[in-house]
Structure formats: C-alpha cells, structure tokens
Amino acid sequence: MMNDKPLDLHSLKREFHEKLHRAVSLEELEEIRVCYFGKKGILQDLMGALRLAPKEKIPELGKEINLFKEQLAVELENKKREVEERQLAKSLEKEIFDVTLPGKARLRSHPHPVLDVIEKMTEILRSLGLKEVHSNEIEQENVNFDLLNFPLDHPAKDMQDTFYLDDSMLLRTHTTTFQVPMMRLHSPPMALFCSGRVFRNEEVTSRSHQQFSQIDAFHLGKGVSLADLLSLLKLFYRRLFGDNVILRFRKSYFPFTEPSVEIDISCIRCGQKGCPICKHTGWLEVAGAGMMHPNVIQAGGHDPAVYTGWAFGMGVDRTLMLLHNIPDIRMLWESDVRFLRQF
Ligand code: DAH
C-alpha cells in the first residue's frame, strides 16, 4: 500500500475519528487502543511499511507517522476522560445519598485518665522549674525506709503493710524513695521530681487501693526554706484547680521531714460550703511536705549544716477523683471502656 499510494494518513485518521465517535464505553475505547497502539496494531503496520518506502522519503514520512501517533494518543485520552466523566455523572444520578443517616463513630484511644492527670501535674512542676527524673518500682528496703530515717520498728515496715519480694527487696510504698539515690547522683542545688506507681498491702475499698500513683519532689540547696515550698505549692494548686483555691498547712509527722506539714486545699467541689467529698469540712487533704530531715540529707551524701531542702509528696488518684468527681477509686483500674471513654 505504501509504494503507489504512499501513506493515506488522512483516511486513517478519519476512520479513527469515526470509531472514536461511536465508542460509548471504556471497553470500546480499550479495543480501539489495542487496534491502533497494540503490538499488532495499525501504527505498528505503518512503521513496518515505512521500511519499504523510498529511502529519501523515510525521514519525512517517519516524522508524519510520529505526529499522527501523538495526535491519536491525545484524542484517545480525551475521549476516555469524557466517557469517565459521563459514567460518573450517570452513577451519581442513580445513587441516592441520605445525608440524614447516622454516621458510624470510630472509637478513638486516648491516655488513661491517671496518665493524663500525671501529665497535667508534672507539666506544671516543669513550668515551675523542677526537673523530672525516674525511679524504680522495685526498690531496696533500706532505700524505701531506713535511709529515709524511718525508725527500725516503724509499722510501715511490717509485712502486713508492704509487699516484700524477698528479704531486702520490696515494691516501693512511696515515690519518696527517689530522694537518696538522686542526692547521691547529683550535687546541690537540685530541684527534682518523679512520678509513678506505689504499692501498699491494704484492703481495697472505694477510697484505697493496693496500687496508686504519687508525685514526689524535693529542692536541696543553700538557704532553701519552708516558705519557698509553701509559695511553690500555692502556685501549683492554683494552676491545677484555679485561682480561687486556698491552701492550709497543718503540722504533721513524717520520718523524712522536720518540720512536717500536711497540705489541705479548699474544697474545689463545694467552694467550702460543705459536701460529701470534703466530708462537710470544706477542706481536702492533698499532700504531705516538710523540710528534709538532716539524716536524709546526710544519707544522700551532703552536709545538712550547709544545705537545706524542702520536699513534698502528693497522691495522683485522689486528685483525679476530685477533678472528675469519681466516687470509687476501683473504677480507675477495672478497664471498663464505658468508664474510660468519658475522659
Ligand atoms: N511519702 C509520703 C506518703 O506516701 C508523702 C510525703 C510526705 C512525701 C512528705 C514527701 C514529704 O516527700 O516531704 O504518704
């Protein structure tokens, strides 16, 4: 066909257009594509025929065929898009979307409320300039008790109150255990805190559990005073519960502090009008604190004649119960999704 009537690209193109015009589905377009662009397709034939053309005409003819090929490809692609759009429009016409149908809510996970409140509380401590450190849940008995100036016969050391793992190791009963190891590791001044779980061999009731969380902090340095501690705690509780919170300090006793105080805040539930949460006293007990005992500073490897320090320890679970009005501490550990989902 080449030699006498070299290349009738015109009529080929017309034919192509006719086919394209008739096609209404993607399947038909695919047939056309194979017919022209396939391995045994018309364009392939043209290239074969080109080899038989007179030598001097080959470059020009080659160019023409390539151009032809490009045009066909563009037109095929355009038609394809047109068909796709038409199909989409048709299916949208047929399908009915009921926008009033209720959606399916996906369950999203989030931190456990205890972790969440620890994060809130520790973030405030960080913003007040204290540095966070970590401490072991399994601890030596003497770190938990003796080095914190507990007398040998202190009732807390009793097997009945503490989970002993063997003769010398136990599950820490408070996060105050971090004090001596940290003092041995660092030199003053240091203002540190740690948070974590503590364990006590107690009866489980709505108000006490065998496992709960605490945050402990201390500041050891020259001239550190009880007044520093009291103003820091005021800032802390105001940031946590709001500016209306009033603090009260009551004289107390802990082996590792002297003097020792118990910290109460004005009831955040009733604003001191009296409610079951504050047992109608208007006050809530939230932390223990005091000046670090000279024996403890000494056990930490520092001279209590040179350095003084304040310390405090607070319960996390109680704080959480206050914040969310949770009546029973056991709910925190029952892994009931209906309860946890509320946070
Ligand atoms: N460890 C005490 C407890 O578990 C709380 C405590 C009181 C910690 C006074 C302190 C402190 O650091 O100075 O009840």
CSV table of N, CA and C in Angstrom, one decimal, residues 30 48 84 117 121 216 229 231 281 319 324:
chain,number,residue,atom,x,y,z
A,30,GLU,N,-10.8,0.8,24.9
A,30,GLU,CA,-9.7,-0.1,25.1
A,30,GLU,C,-9.5,-0.9,23.8
A,48,GLY,N,6.1,-0.7,9.9
A,48,GLY,CA,6.7,-1.8,9.0
A,48,GLY,C,6.7,-1.3,7.6
A,84,GLU,N,-15.4,8.7,31.1
A,84,GLU,CA,-15.4,8.5,32.6
A,84,GLU,C,-16.2,9.5,33.3
A,117,VAL,N,-3.7,12.9,84.1
A,117,VAL,CA,-3.6,13.9,85.2
A,117,VAL,C,-2.2,14.0,85.6
A,121,MET,N,-0.2,17.4,86.0
A,121,MET,CA,0.5,17.9,87.2
A,121,MET,C,2.0,18.1,87.0
A,216,ASP,N,6.5,12.9,93.8
A,216,ASP,CA,7.3,13.4,94.9
A,216,ASP,C,8.3,14.4,94.3
A,229,LEU,N,8.7,26.5,99.7
A,229,LEU,CA,7.9,25.4,99.4
A,229,LEU,C,6.4,25.8,99.4
A,231,SER,N,5.1,28.7,98.9
A,231,SER,CA,4.7,29.5,97.8
A,231,SER,C,4.6,28.7,96.5
A,281,THR,N,-16.2,19.4,105.7
A,281,THR,CA,-15.2,20.2,106.5
A,281,THR,C,-14.8,21.4,105.6
A,319,THR,N,-6.4,13.2,93.5
A,319,THR,CA,-6.5,14.4,92.7
A,319,THR,C,-7.5,14.2,91.5
A,324,HIS,N,-12.7,15.0,88.7
A,324,HIS,CA,-13.8,14.4,87.8
A,324,HIS,C,-14.9,13.9,88.7
